[in-house]
CSV table of C-alpha atoms (C1' of nucleotides) in Angstrom, one decimal:
chain,number,residue,atom,x,y,z
A,4,UNK,CA,8.0,15.5,-16.1
A,5,UNK,CA,7.0,16.7,-12.7
A,6,UNK,CA,8.5,15.3,-9.6
A,7,UNK,CA,5.3,15.7,-7.6
A,8,UNK,CA,3.5,13.3,-9.9
A,9,UNK,CA,4.5,10.2,-7.9
A,10,UNK,CA,4.4,11.6,-4.4
A,11,UNK,CA,1.1,10.9,-2.6
A,12,UNK,CA,1.4,14.5,-1.6
A,13,UNK,CA,-0.4,15.8,1.5
A,14,UNK,CA,-3.9,14.8,0.4
A,15,UNK,CA,-5.5,13.8,3.7
A,16,UNK,CA,-3.9,15.6,6.6
A,17,UNK,CA,-5.7,13.5,9.2
A,18,UNK,CA,-4.3,10.3,7.9
A,19,UNK,CA,-0.8,11.7,7.9
A,20,UNK,CA,-1.3,12.8,11.5
A,21,UNK,CA,-2.3,9.3,12.5
A,22,UNK,CA,0.6,7.7,10.7
A,23,UNK,CA,3.0,10.0,12.3
A,24,UNK,CA,1.6,9.4,15.7
A,25,UNK,CA,1.7,5.7,15.4
A,26,UNK,CA,5.3,5.9,14.0
A,27,UNK,CA,6.3,8.0,17.0
A,28,UNK,CA,5.0,5.3,19.3
A,29,UNK,CA,6.9,2.7,17.4
A,30,UNK,CA,10.2,4.6,17.4
A,31,UNK,CA,9.8,5.4,21.1
A,32,UNK,CA,9.3,1.7,21.8
A,33,UNK,CA,6.0,2.5,23.4
A,34,UNK,CA,4.3,-0.8,22.4
A,35,UNK,CA,5.4,-4.1,23.6
A,36,UNK,CA,4.4,-7.7,22.7
A,37,UNK,CA,1.3,-7.9,20.6
A,38,UNK,CA,-0.5,-4.9,21.8
A,39,UNK,CA,-3.9,-4.3,20.2
A,40,UNK,CA,-4.8,-1.0,18.8
A,41,UNK,CA,-8.4,-0.5,17.6
A,42,UNK,CA,-9.7,2.0,15.1
A,43,UNK,CA,-11.8,3.7,17.7
A,44,UNK,CA,-8.9,3.9,20.1
A,45,UNK,CA,-6.9,5.7,17.4
A,46,UNK,CA,-9.8,8.0,16.6
A,47,UNK,CA,-10.0,9.1,20.2
A,48,UNK,CA,-6.3,9.3,20.7
A,49,UNK,CA,-5.7,11.6,17.6
A,50,UNK,CA,-9.0,13.4,17.7
A,51,UNK,CA,-10.1,12.3,14.2
A,52,UNK,CA,-12.7,9.9,13.0
A,53,UNK,CA,-12.2,6.2,12.4
A,54,UNK,CA,-11.9,6.7,8.6
A,55,UNK,CA,-8.4,8.2,8.5
A,56,UNK,CA,-7.2,5.9,11.3
A,57,UNK,CA,-8.3,3.0,9.2
A,58,UNK,CA,-6.5,4.2,6.1
A,59,UNK,CA,-3.4,4.8,8.1
A,60,UNK,CA,-3.5,1.3,9.5
A,61,UNK,CA,-3.8,-0.1,6.0
A,62,UNK,CA,-0.7,1.7,5.0
A,63,UNK,CA,1.2,0.6,8.0
A,64,UNK,CA,0.1,-3.0,7.3
A,65,UNK,CA,1.4,-2.8,3.8
A,66,UNK,CA,4.7,-1.7,5.3
A,67,UNK,CA,4.7,-4.7,7.6
A,68,UNK,CA,4.5,-2.6,10.7
A,69,UNK,CA,1.1,-3.8,12.0
A,70,UNK,CA,-1.0,-6.9,11.5
A,71,UNK,CA,-4.7,-6.3,10.8
A,72,UNK,CA,-7.2,-8.9,11.9
A,73,UNK,CA,-10.9,-8.7,11.4
A,74,UNK,CA,-12.9,-7.6,14.5
A,75,UNK,CA,-9.7,-7.7,16.5
A,76,UNK,CA,-7.9,-4.5,15.9
A,77,UNK,CA,-4.4,-3.9,14.7
A,78,UNK,CA,-1.8,-6.0,16.4
A,79,UNK,CA,1.3,-3.9,16.7
A,80,UNK,CA,4.6,-5.6,16.3
A,81,UNK,CA,7.3,-4.6,18.7
A,82,UNK,CA,9.8,-2.4,16.8
A,83,UNK,CA,13.5,-2.5,17.2
A,84,UNK,CA,16.9,-2.1,15.6
A,85,UNK,CA,16.3,-5.1,13.5
A,86,UNK,CA,13.1,-3.7,12.0
A,87,UNK,CA,14.7,-0.5,11.1
A,88,UNK,CA,17.5,-2.5,9.4
A,89,UNK,CA,14.9,-4.5,7.5
A,90,UNK,CA,13.2,-1.3,6.3
A,91,UNK,CA,16.4,0.0,4.9
A,92,UNK,CA,17.3,-3.3,3.4
A,93,UNK,CA,14.1,-3.2,1.3
A,94,UNK,CA,14.6,0.4,0.5
A,95,UNK,CA,18.1,-0.4,-0.6
A,96,UNK,CA,17.0,-3.2,-2.7
A,97,UNK,CA,14.5,-0.9,-4.5
A,98,UNK,CA,16.7,2.2,-4.8
A,99,UNK,CA,19.9,0.5,-5.8
A,100,UNK,CA,18.0,-1.2,-8.7
A,101,UNK,CA,16.4,2.2,-9.6
A,102,UNK,CA,19.8,3.8,-9.6
A,103,UNK,CA,21.3,1.2,-11.8
A,104,UNK,CA,18.4,1.7,-14.3
A,105,UNK,CA,18.5,5.5,-14.1
A,106,UNK,CA,22.2,5.8,-14.6
A,107,UNK,CA,22.0,4.5,-18.1
A,108,UNK,CA,19.2,6.7,-19.3
A,109,UNK,CA,19.0,9.9,-17.2
A,110,UNK,CA,19.1,13.1,-19.2
A,111,UNK,CA,22.3,15.0,-18.8
A,112,UNK,CA,20.5,18.2,-18.1
A,113,UNK,CA,18.7,16.7,-15.2
A,114,UNK,CA,21.9,15.7,-13.5
A,115,UNK,CA,23.5,19.1,-14.2
A,116,UNK,CA,20.6,21.0,-12.6
A,117,UNK,CA,20.8,18.7,-9.6
A,118,UNK,CA,24.6,19.3,-9.3
A,119,UNK,CA,23.9,23.0,-9.5
A,120,UNK,CA,21.3,22.8,-6.7
A,121,UNK,CA,23.7,20.6,-4.7
A,122,UNK,CA,26.5,23.2,-4.9
A,123,UNK,CA,24.2,26.0,-4.0
A,124,UNK,CA,23.0,24.1,-0.9
A,125,UNK,CA,26.6,23.2,0.0
A,126,UNK,CA,27.5,26.9,0.2
A,127,UNK,CA,24.5,27.9,2.2
A,128,UNK,CA,24.7,24.9,4.4
A,129,UNK,CA,21.2,24.5,5.9
A,130,UNK,CA,20.4,21.1,7.3
A,131,UNK,CA,16.8,21.4,6.1
A,132,UNK,CA,17.8,22.2,2.6
A,133,UNK,CA,20.2,19.2,2.6
A,134,UNK,CA,17.3,16.9,3.4
A,135,UNK,CA,15.1,18.5,0.8
A,136,UNK,CA,17.9,17.9,-1.7
A,137,UNK,CA,18.2,14.3,-0.6
A,138,UNK,CA,14.6,13.7,-1.2
A,139,UNK,CA,14.7,15.4,-4.6
A,140,UNK,CA,17.6,13.2,-5.6
A,141,UNK,CA,16.0,10.0,-4.6
A,142,UNK,CA,12.7,10.9,-6.2
A,143,UNK,CA,14.4,11.9,-9.5
A,144,UNK,CA,16.3,8.6,-9.6
A,145,UNK,CA,13.1,6.7,-9.0
A,146,UNK,CA,11.4,8.5,-11.8
A,147,UNK,CA,14.3,8.1,-14.2
A,148,UNK,CA,14.4,4.3,-13.5
A,149,UNK,CA,11.7,4.2,-16.2
A,150,UNK,CA,9.7,1.7,-14.1
A,151,UNK,CA,6.6,3.2,-12.7
A,152,UNK,CA,5.9,0.4,-10.3
A,153,UNK,CA,9.4,0.6,-8.9
A,154,UNK,CA,9.0,4.4,-8.5
A,155,UNK,CA,5.7,3.9,-6.6
A,156,UNK,CA,7.3,1.5,-4.2
A,157,UNK,CA,10.2,3.9,-3.6
A,158,UNK,CA,7.8,6.7,-3.0
A,159,UNK,CA,6.0,4.7,-0.3
A,160,UNK,CA,9.3,4.1,1.5
A,161,UNK,CA,10.4,7.6,0.9
A,162,UNK,CA,7.4,9.1,2.7
A,163,UNK,CA,7.9,6.6,5.6
A,164,UNK,CA,11.6,7.5,6.0
A,165,UNK,CA,10.7,11.2,5.6
A,166,UNK,CA,8.2,11.0,8.4
A,167,UNK,CA,10.6,9.2,10.6
A,168,UNK,CA,13.2,11.9,9.9
A,169,UNK,CA,10.7,14.6,11.0
A,170,UNK,CA,9.9,12.8,14.2
A,171,UNK,CA,13.6,12.3,15.0
A,172,UNK,CA,14.4,15.9,14.0
A,173,UNK,CA,11.8,17.2,16.4
A,174,UNK,CA,13.2,15.3,19.3
A,175,UNK,CA,17.0,15.2,19.0
A,176,UNK,CA,19.2,18.1,18.1
A,177,UNK,CA,19.8,17.0,14.5
A,178,UNK,CA,22.2,14.2,15.2
A,179,UNK,CA,23.4,14.0,11.6
A,180,UNK,CA,22.1,14.9,8.2
A,181,UNK,CA,22.7,13.1,5.0
A,182,UNK,CA,26.3,13.3,4.0
A,183,UNK,CA,27.2,15.6,1.2
A,184,UNK,CA,30.0,13.4,0.1
A,185,UNK,CA,27.7,10.5,-0.5
A,186,UNK,CA,25.4,12.6,-2.6
A,187,UNK,CA,28.4,13.8,-4.6
A,188,UNK,CA,29.5,10.3,-5.3
A,189,UNK,CA,26.0,9.4,-6.7
A,190,UNK,CA,25.8,12.5,-8.8
A,191,UNK,CA,29.2,11.9,-10.3
A,192,UNK,CA,28.4,8.4,-11.2
A,193,UNK,CA,25.1,9.5,-12.7
A,194,UNK,CA,26.9,12.1,-14.8
A,195,UNK,CA,29.3,9.5,-16.1
A,196,UNK,CA,26.4,7.2,-16.8
A,197,UNK,CA,28.1,4.4,-14.9
A,198,UNK,CA,25.4,2.1,-13.6
A,199,UNK,CA,27.6,-0.1,-11.4
A,200,UNK,CA,29.4,2.8,-9.7
A,201,UNK,CA,26.1,4.7,-9.2
A,202,UNK,CA,24.5,1.6,-7.7
A,203,UNK,CA,27.4,1.1,-5.3
A,204,UNK,CA,27.3,4.8,-4.3
A,205,UNK,CA,23.6,4.5,-3.6
A,206,UNK,CA,24.1,1.3,-1.6
A,207,UNK,CA,26.8,2.9,0.5
A,208,UNK,CA,24.7,6.0,1.0
A,209,UNK,CA,21.8,3.9,2.3
A,210,UNK,CA,24.0,1.9,4.6
A,211,UNK,CA,25.0,5.1,6.2
A,212,UNK,CA,21.5,6.3,6.4
A,213,UNK,CA,20.4,3.1,8.0
A,214,UNK,CA,23.1,3.3,10.7
A,215,UNK,CA,22.3,6.9,11.5
A,216,UNK,CA,18.6,6.1,11.6
A,217,UNK,CA,19.2,3.4,14.2
A,218,UNK,CA,21.4,5.7,16.2
A,219,UNK,CA,18.7,8.3,16.2
A,220,UNK,CA,16.1,5.8,17.4
A,221,UNK,CA,18.4,4.7,20.2
A,222,UNK,CA,19.0,8.3,21.1
A,223,UNK,CA,15.3,8.9,21.4
A,224,UNK,CA,14.7,5.8,23.5
A,225,UNK,CA,17.4,6.8,26.0
A,226,UNK,CA,15.6,10.0,26.9
B,23,UNK,CA,4.4,-20.1,11.9
B,24,UNK,CA,1.2,-19.7,9.9
B,25,UNK,CA,1.3,-18.8,6.3
B,26,UNK,CA,-2.0,-16.9,6.5
B,27,UNK,CA,-0.4,-14.4,8.9
B,28,UNK,CA,1.0,-12.2,6.1
B,29,UNK,CA,-1.8,-12.5,3.6
B,30,UNK,CA,-4.3,-9.7,3.8
B,31,UNK,CA,-6.9,-12.5,3.4
B,32,UNK,CA,-10.4,-11.8,2.3
B,33,UNK,CA,-11.2,-9.1,4.7
B,34,UNK,CA,-13.4,-6.8,2.7
B,35,UNK,CA,-15.0,-8.6,-0.2
B,36,UNK,CA,-16.3,-5.4,-1.7
B,37,UNK,CA,-12.9,-3.9,-2.0
B,38,UNK,CA,-11.6,-7.1,-3.6
B,39,UNK,CA,-14.5,-6.9,-6.1
B,40,UNK,CA,-13.6,-3.4,-7.1
B,41,UNK,CA,-9.9,-4.2,-7.5
B,42,UNK,CA,-10.7,-7.2,-9.6
B,43,UNK,CA,-13.1,-5.2,-11.8
B,44,UNK,CA,-10.6,-2.4,-12.3
B,45,UNK,CA,-7.9,-4.9,-13.1
B,46,UNK,CA,-10.1,-6.6,-15.6
B,47,UNK,CA,-10.5,-3.3,-17.3
B,48,UNK,CA,-6.8,-2.7,-17.4
B,49,UNK,CA,-6.0,-6.1,-18.8
B,50,UNK,CA,-8.7,-5.8,-21.4
B,51,UNK,CA,-7.2,-2.5,-22.4
B,52,UNK,CA,-10.5,-0.8,-21.8
B,53,UNK,CA,-9.1,2.5,-20.7
B,54,UNK,CA,-7.1,4.7,-23.0
B,55,UNK,CA,-5.2,7.9,-22.5
B,56,UNK,CA,-5.7,9.5,-19.1
B,57,UNK,CA,-9.3,8.4,-18.5
B,58,UNK,CA,-10.8,9.7,-15.2
B,59,UNK,CA,-12.5,7.3,-12.8
B,60,UNK,CA,-14.2,8.9,-9.9
B,61,UNK,CA,-15.1,7.1,-6.7
B,62,UNK,CA,-18.9,7.6,-7.3
B,63,UNK,CA,-18.5,6.1,-10.7
B,64,UNK,CA,-16.9,3.0,-9.3
B,65,UNK,CA,-19.5,2.8,-6.6
B,66,UNK,CA,-22.3,2.8,-9.2
B,67,UNK,CA,-20.4,0.5,-11.5
B,68,UNK,CA,-19.7,-2.2,-8.9
B,69,UNK,CA,-22.8,-1.7,-6.8
B,70,UNK,CA,-21.0,-0.8,-3.6
B,71,UNK,CA,-20.4,2.4,-1.7
B,72,UNK,CA,-17.6,4.8,-2.2
B,73,UNK,CA,-15.7,3.5,0.8
B,74,UNK,CA,-14.4,0.2,-0.7
B,75,UNK,CA,-13.9,1.9,-4.0
B,76,UNK,CA,-11.7,4.4,-2.3
B,77,UNK,CA,-9.6,1.8,-0.6
B,78,UNK,CA,-9.2,-0.2,-3.8
B,79,UNK,CA,-8.0,2.9,-5.6
B,80,UNK,CA,-5.5,3.6,-2.8
B,81,UNK,CA,-4.1,0.1,-3.2
B,82,UNK,CA,-3.9,0.5,-7.0
B,83,UNK,CA,-2.1,3.7,-6.6
B,84,UNK,CA,0.5,2.1,-4.3
B,85,UNK,CA,1.0,-0.4,-7.1
B,86,UNK,CA,1.5,2.4,-9.6
B,87,UNK,CA,-1.6,1.5,-11.7
B,88,UNK,CA,-3.5,4.7,-11.2
B,89,UNK,CA,-2.8,8.3,-10.1
B,90,UNK,CA,-5.0,9.9,-7.5
B,91,UNK,CA,-5.5,13.6,-7.6
B,92,UNK,CA,-7.5,15.6,-5.1
B,93,UNK,CA,-11.0,16.5,-6.3
B,94,UNK,CA,-10.2,15.1,-9.7
B,95,UNK,CA,-10.7,11.4,-9.6
B,96,UNK,CA,-8.3,8.6,-10.4
B,97,UNK,CA,-6.4,9.0,-13.6
B,98,UNK,CA,-6.0,5.6,-15.1
B,99,UNK,CA,-2.7,4.9,-16.9
B,100,UNK,CA,-3.0,3.0,-20.1
B,101,UNK,CA,-1.8,-0.5,-19.5
B,102,UNK,CA,0.2,-2.6,-21.8
B,103,UNK,CA,2.9,-5.2,-22.2
B,104,UNK,CA,5.5,-2.9,-20.8
B,105,UNK,CA,3.6,-2.4,-17.6
B,106,UNK,CA,3.2,-6.1,-17.1
B,107,UNK,CA,6.9,-6.5,-17.6
B,108,UNK,CA,7.5,-3.8,-15.0
B,109,UNK,CA,5.3,-5.5,-12.5
B,110,UNK,CA,7.2,-8.7,-12.9
B,111,UNK,CA,10.5,-6.9,-12.7
B,112,UNK,CA,9.6,-5.5,-9.3
B,113,UNK,CA,8.3,-8.9,-8.2
B,114,UNK,CA,11.4,-10.5,-9.4
B,115,UNK,CA,13.6,-8.0,-7.5
B,116,UNK,CA,11.7,-8.7,-4.3
B,117,UNK,CA,11.4,-12.5,-4.6
B,118,UNK,CA,14.8,-13.2,-5.9
B,119,UNK,CA,16.2,-11.5,-2.9
B,120,UNK,CA,13.8,-13.3,-0.6
B,121,UNK,CA,14.8,-16.6,-2.1
B,122,UNK,CA,18.5,-15.8,-1.6
B,123,UNK,CA,17.8,-15.0,2.1
B,124,UNK,CA,15.5,-18.0,2.6
B,125,UNK,CA,17.9,-20.5,1.1
B,126,UNK,CA,20.4,-20.1,3.8
B,127,UNK,CA,18.0,-20.4,6.7
B,128,UNK,CA,14.9,-22.3,5.7
B,129,UNK,CA,14.1,-25.3,8.0
B,130,UNK,CA,14.8,-28.7,6.3
B,131,UNK,CA,11.4,-30.0,7.3
B,132,UNK,CA,9.6,-27.1,5.6
B,133,UNK,CA,11.3,-27.9,2.3
B,134,UNK,CA,10.6,-31.6,2.7
B,135,UNK,CA,6.9,-31.0,3.4
B,136,UNK,CA,6.7,-28.8,0.3
B,137,UNK,CA,8.4,-31.4,-1.8
B,138,UNK,CA,5.9,-34.0,-0.6
B,139,UNK,CA,3.0,-31.7,-1.5
B,140,UNK,CA,4.7,-31.0,-4.8
B,141,UNK,CA,4.9,-34.7,-5.7
B,142,UNK,CA,1.4,-35.4,-4.6
B,143,UNK,CA,0.1,-32.6,-6.9
B,144,UNK,CA,2.3,-33.9,-9.8
B,145,UNK,CA,0.6,-37.2,-9.7
B,146,UNK,CA,-2.9,-35.8,-9.5
B,147,UNK,CA,-2.2,-33.1,-12.0
B,148,UNK,CA,-4.9,-30.5,-11.4
B,149,UNK,CA,-4.1,-27.0,-12.7
B,150,UNK,CA,-5.8,-25.4,-9.8
B,151,UNK,CA,-3.7,-27.3,-7.3
B,152,UNK,CA,-0.6,-26.4,-9.2
B,153,UNK,CA,-1.4,-22.7,-8.8
B,154,UNK,CA,-2.2,-23.2,-5.1
B,155,UNK,CA,1.2,-24.9,-4.7
B,156,UNK,CA,2.9,-22.0,-6.5
B,157,UNK,CA,1.3,-19.6,-4.1
B,158,UNK,CA,2.3,-21.6,-1.1
B,159,UNK,CA,5.9,-21.8,-2.3
B,160,UNK,CA,6.2,-18.1,-2.9
B,161,UNK,CA,4.6,-17.3,0.4
B,162,UNK,CA,6.8,-19.7,2.3
B,163,UNK,CA,9.9,-18.2,0.8
B,164,UNK,CA,8.8,-14.7,1.6
B,165,UNK,CA,8.2,-15.7,5.2
B,166,UNK,CA,11.5,-17.6,5.5
B,167,UNK,CA,13.4,-14.6,4.2
B,168,UNK,CA,13.4,-13.4,7.8
B,169,UNK,CA,12.5,-9.8,6.6
B,170,UNK,CA,9.0,-8.9,7.5
B,171,UNK,CA,9.0,-5.8,5.3
B,172,UNK,CA,10.1,-7.8,2.3
B,173,UNK,CA,7.4,-10.4,3.0
B,174,UNK,CA,4.8,-7.7,3.2
B,175,UNK,CA,5.8,-6.3,-0.2
B,176,UNK,CA,5.8,-9.8,-1.7
B,177,UNK,CA,2.4,-10.4,-0.3
B,178,UNK,CA,1.1,-7.3,-2.0
B,179,UNK,CA,2.4,-8.3,-5.4
B,180,UNK,CA,1.3,-11.9,-4.8
B,181,UNK,CA,-2.3,-10.9,-4.4
B,182,UNK,CA,-2.1,-8.7,-7.5
B,183,UNK,CA,-0.7,-11.5,-9.6
B,184,UNK,CA,-3.2,-14.0,-8.1
B,185,UNK,CA,-6.1,-11.7,-9.0
B,186,UNK,CA,-4.8,-11.3,-12.6
B,187,UNK,CA,-4.5,-15.1,-12.8
B,188,UNK,CA,-8.1,-15.6,-11.8
B,189,UNK,CA,-9.2,-13.0,-14.4
B,190,UNK,CA,-7.2,-14.7,-17.1
B,191,UNK,CA,-8.3,-18.1,-16.0
B,192,UNK,CA,-11.9,-17.2,-16.3
B,193,UNK,CA,-11.5,-15.9,-19.9
B,194,UNK,CA,-9.0,-18.1,-21.6
B,195,UNK,CA,-8.9,-21.8,-21.5
B,196,UNK,CA,-6.0,-22.1,-19.1
B,197,UNK,CA,-3.3,-21.2,-21.5
B,198,UNK,CA,-0.5,-22.5,-19.3
B,199,UNK,CA,0.0,-23.0,-15.6
B,200,UNK,CA,3.2,-22.6,-13.7
B,201,UNK,CA,5.8,-25.1,-14.9
B,202,UNK,CA,6.5,-28.0,-12.5
B,203,UNK,CA,10.1,-28.1,-13.6
B,204,UNK,CA,10.8,-24.6,-12.5
B,205,UNK,CA,9.3,-25.4,-9.1
B,206,UNK,CA,11.4,-28.4,-8.8
B,207,UNK,CA,14.5,-26.4,-9.5
B,208,UNK,CA,13.7,-24.0,-6.8
B,209,UNK,CA,12.9,-26.8,-4.3
B,210,UNK,CA,16.1,-28.6,-5.0
B,211,UNK,CA,18.2,-25.5,-4.5
B,212,UNK,CA,16.4,-24.7,-1.3
B,213,UNK,CA,17.1,-28.2,0.0
B,214,UNK,CA,20.8,-27.9,-0.8
B,215,UNK,CA,20.7,-24.5,0.9
B,216,UNK,CA,22.4,-23.0,-2.1
B,217,UNK,CA,21.4,-19.3,-2.2
B,218,UNK,CA,22.8,-18.4,-5.7
B,219,UNK,CA,21.3,-21.4,-7.4
B,220,UNK,CA,17.9,-20.9,-5.7
B,221,UNK,CA,18.0,-17.2,-6.6
B,222,UNK,CA,18.7,-18.0,-10.2
B,223,UNK,CA,16.0,-20.7,-10.3
B,224,UNK,CA,13.5,-18.1,-9.0
B,225,UNK,CA,14.6,-15.5,-11.5
B,226,UNK,CA,14.1,-18.0,-14.3
B,227,UNK,CA,10.7,-19.0,-12.9
B,228,UNK,CA,9.5,-15.4,-12.8
B,229,UNK,CA,10.8,-14.7,-16.3
B,230,UNK,CA,8.7,-17.5,-17.6
B,231,UNK,CA,5.7,-16.3,-15.5
B,232,UNK,CA,6.2,-12.8,-17.0
B,233,UNK,CA,6.2,-14.1,-20.5
B,234,UNK,CA,3.1,-16.2,-20.1
B,235,UNK,CA,1.3,-13.4,-18.3
B,236,UNK,CA,1.9,-11.1,-21.3
B,237,UNK,CA,0.8,-13.8,-23.7
B,238,UNK,CA,-2.4,-14.3,-21.7
B,239,UNK,CA,-3.1,-10.6,-21.8
B,240,UNK,CA,-2.7,-10.4,-25.5
B,241,UNK,CA,-4.9,-13.5,-25.8
B,242,UNK,CA,-7.6,-11.7,-23.9
B,243,UNK,CA,-7.3,-8.5,-26.0
B,244,UNK,CA,-7.6,-10.4,-29.3
B,245,UNK,CA,-11.1,-11.6,-28.3
C,27,DA,C1',-12.6,-29.7,36.8
C,28,DC,C1',-12.9,-29.6,31.9
C,29,DT,C1',-15.2,-28.9,27.6
C,30,DT,C1',-18.9,-27.2,24.8
C,31,DC,C1',-22.4,-24.1,23.7
C,32,DC,C1',-24.5,-19.9,23.6
C,33,DG,C1',-25.4,-14.9,24.3
C,34,DT,C1',-23.4,-10.5,24.9
C,35,DT,C1',-20.2,-7.2,23.5
C,36,DA,C1',-16.6,-5.3,20.9
C,37,DT,C1',-14.8,-4.4,16.5
C,38,DT,C1',-14.6,-4.2,11.9
C,39,DG,C1',-16.8,-3.6,7.0
C,40,DT,C1',-19.8,-0.8,4.5
C,41,DA,C1',-23.0,2.8,3.6
C,42,DT,C1',-24.4,7.5,3.9
C,43,DA,C1',-24.1,12.4,5.3
C,44,DC,C1',-21.6,16.6,5.5
C,45,DA,C1',-17.7,19.9,4.7
C,46,DA,C1',-13.9,21.6,2.2
C,47,DT,C1',-11.9,22.5,-2.1
C,48,DC,C1',-10.8,22.1,-6.6
C,49,DT,C1',-12.4,22.4,-11.6
C,50,DG,C1',-14.6,24.4,-15.4
C,51,DA,C1',-17.4,27.5,-17.5
C,52,DT,C1',-19.6,31.7,-17.8
C,53,DT,C1',-19.8,36.4,-17.4
C,54,DC,C1',-18.0,40.9,-17.2
C,55,DG,C1',-14.6,44.3,-18.3
C,56,DG,C1',-11.0,45.9,-21.4
D,21,DC,C1',-11.6,39.2,-29.3
D,22,DC,C1',-9.1,38.1,-25.0
D,23,DG,C1',-8.4,37.8,-20.0
D,24,DA,C1',-9.6,37.9,-15.2
D,25,DA,C1',-13.0,37.3,-11.7
D,26,DT,C1',-16.6,34.6,-10.0
D,27,DC,C1',-20.0,31.2,-9.3
D,28,DA,C1',-22.1,26.6,-9.7
D,29,DG,C1',-21.0,22.0,-9.8
D,30,DA,C1',-18.3,18.0,-9.1
D,31,DT,C1',-15.2,15.4,-6.2
D,32,DT,C1',-12.7,14.2,-2.6
D,33,DG,C1',-11.7,14.1,2.7
D,34,DT,C1',-13.8,13.2,6.9
D,35,DA,C1',-17.4,12.1,10.2
D,36,DT,C1',-21.1,9.3,11.5
D,37,DA,C1',-24.6,5.5,11.3
D,38,DC,C1',-25.7,0.9,10.5
D,39,DA,C1',-24.8,-4.1,9.7
D,40,DA,C1',-22.2,-8.3,9.9
D,41,DT,C1',-19.3,-11.0,12.5
D,42,DA,C1',-15.8,-12.6,15.4
D,43,DA,C1',-14.0,-12.5,20.2
D,44,DC,C1',-14.9,-13.2,25.0
D,45,DG,C1',-17.0,-14.8,29.1
D,46,DG,C1',-20.1,-17.4,31.5
D,47,DA,C1',-23.3,-21.2,32.1
D,48,DA,C1',-24.6,-25.9,31.6
D,49,DG,C1',-23.6,-30.6,31.0
D,50,DT,C1',-20.5,-34.4,31.6
DNA sequence: ACTTCCGTTATTGTATACAATCTGATTCGG
DNA sequence: CCGAATCAGATTGTATACAATAACGGAAGT
C-alpha cells in the first residue's frame, strides 16, 4: 500500500505555480470585493499559458475559493479569517471521520512504524521533518479509513493546506509547527484502537492547526 | 441569494458528456481490474478533443473514481456496491453537517416557499419534478449552512449523483424516486429549527437514497 | 432621460500542435 | 539464459489557434 497513490503528486508544475500564486494573493488579502481574474491575466502574470491557469482555477472553484462564470473570468471572493475557519471546519469534518474509521482497522505495524518515525523526529527536532511527519500521519489515516472517496477529499484539502503552509513558512519565521503532543495523542489512540479517543484527538489537533493558520495569516497581513 | 451561484452549471457540454460516458461505463461494470484509459482514447470514443476529456478525468480523480498517472493514462478502479456506498457515506457526512448548520439559521420564508413548492409537486405528482425538488432542497440546505467550502463540496457530489440518476433513469423504468415522506420530515425539522432532528432526517433520507442507488445499479447490471 | 436593440470586443470552451518524459521492448554483453 | 543499456513509441503537460458566446457600450427610438 503506497502512500503516494492518493496524492496528486507534482504532475504539472505550472498549475501548482498558479495555484500557489493565487493562494498567496488570497492570504495577503490582495483581492477585495468581487475582483475579476481572467485566464489570460493569469497566464501573463505567472508566465505560463492559459491551460494551467484554467486547471488551477477549476481546482480553486471546487474548493469554493473563486466563482467561475462563462465569458466573465473568475470572480475572486474576498478571503478572511472566517474563510480559513471554514476550510478547517470541512477538513475537520473529513479527517475526524477518517480517524474514527481508521482507528478500528489500522494495522498495528503501521502505527508502530509511525511511532518510531515520530520518536526519531522528536530527537532530531527539525521543523521541516515535523511537518513531513504531520503530512504522513494524515495521509496514512485517510488511506486506512477504507473509504477511497473520503481519502480523495482529504488529499485535496491536504495539498491546499500544505501549499498555504509553504507560503506562510516562506514569509514568517516559522511561527509555530504542528505540536508533537497532539500527534502523540493521536498515535496513542490509534494504537489502542479507540475510535472515539482518536477522533477527539484529531479534532483537537485540527482546532489548534486552524488557530495557528489564522494567526499566521494575520501575521502576513500586518507586514 | 441565487441557487445557481454554486452549481458549476452547464459550462462545457463536452466535459459533461465525457463524465457521463465514463460514469455509464462504471455503473455498467464495463471496466475490470486496472484498465487503462488514455486521453486520446476518450477523445476518440466521445468525439471530442483531448481537452474536455482531460478535465473530466481530473474531476473523476478528485472524486476518487480513477487514478491519474503521468504518461500512463487513467487507471480505472473497478466499481461496485461498496464504492456507491462510500460515495453516499461522504455525501452523508457533508450534507448531515450542512443540515445541522442550516437548521439553526435558515430564514423562515425560505422554508415556507419550499414547503409550498413541495405541496404543489405532491398534487401534480411527476417524478421529474420530484427530483428537481430534491435537488433544490439539498442545494438550499448547502447554501444555508453558511460554509461556502462545505457548499462547494456538496455541489460536487450533487452533480455526480444527479448524473448517475439521469443514467439510471434512461435505462430502467424509474425504479423509485426520492420519497416524499423523507422530504417532509426534513422540511418539518427545518421549520422547527431543530438541528438534531433535521440532521437525523437527512441521514435517514440519504441512507434510503444510497440503498435505492445500489438497487438501480444492480438492476442495470442484470440487463 | 430612459429603455431597447445592436455591434464590437472580451473571454471562455474546444481543438490542435509541440515538447518533455515515461514505458516497454529489443538488443547487446556477460 | 539473464540482466542492463538503449531506442522507439506512447502519453501526458503545455502552448497556441480557432470558434462560440456572453458582456459592454453606444446609438436610436420613444
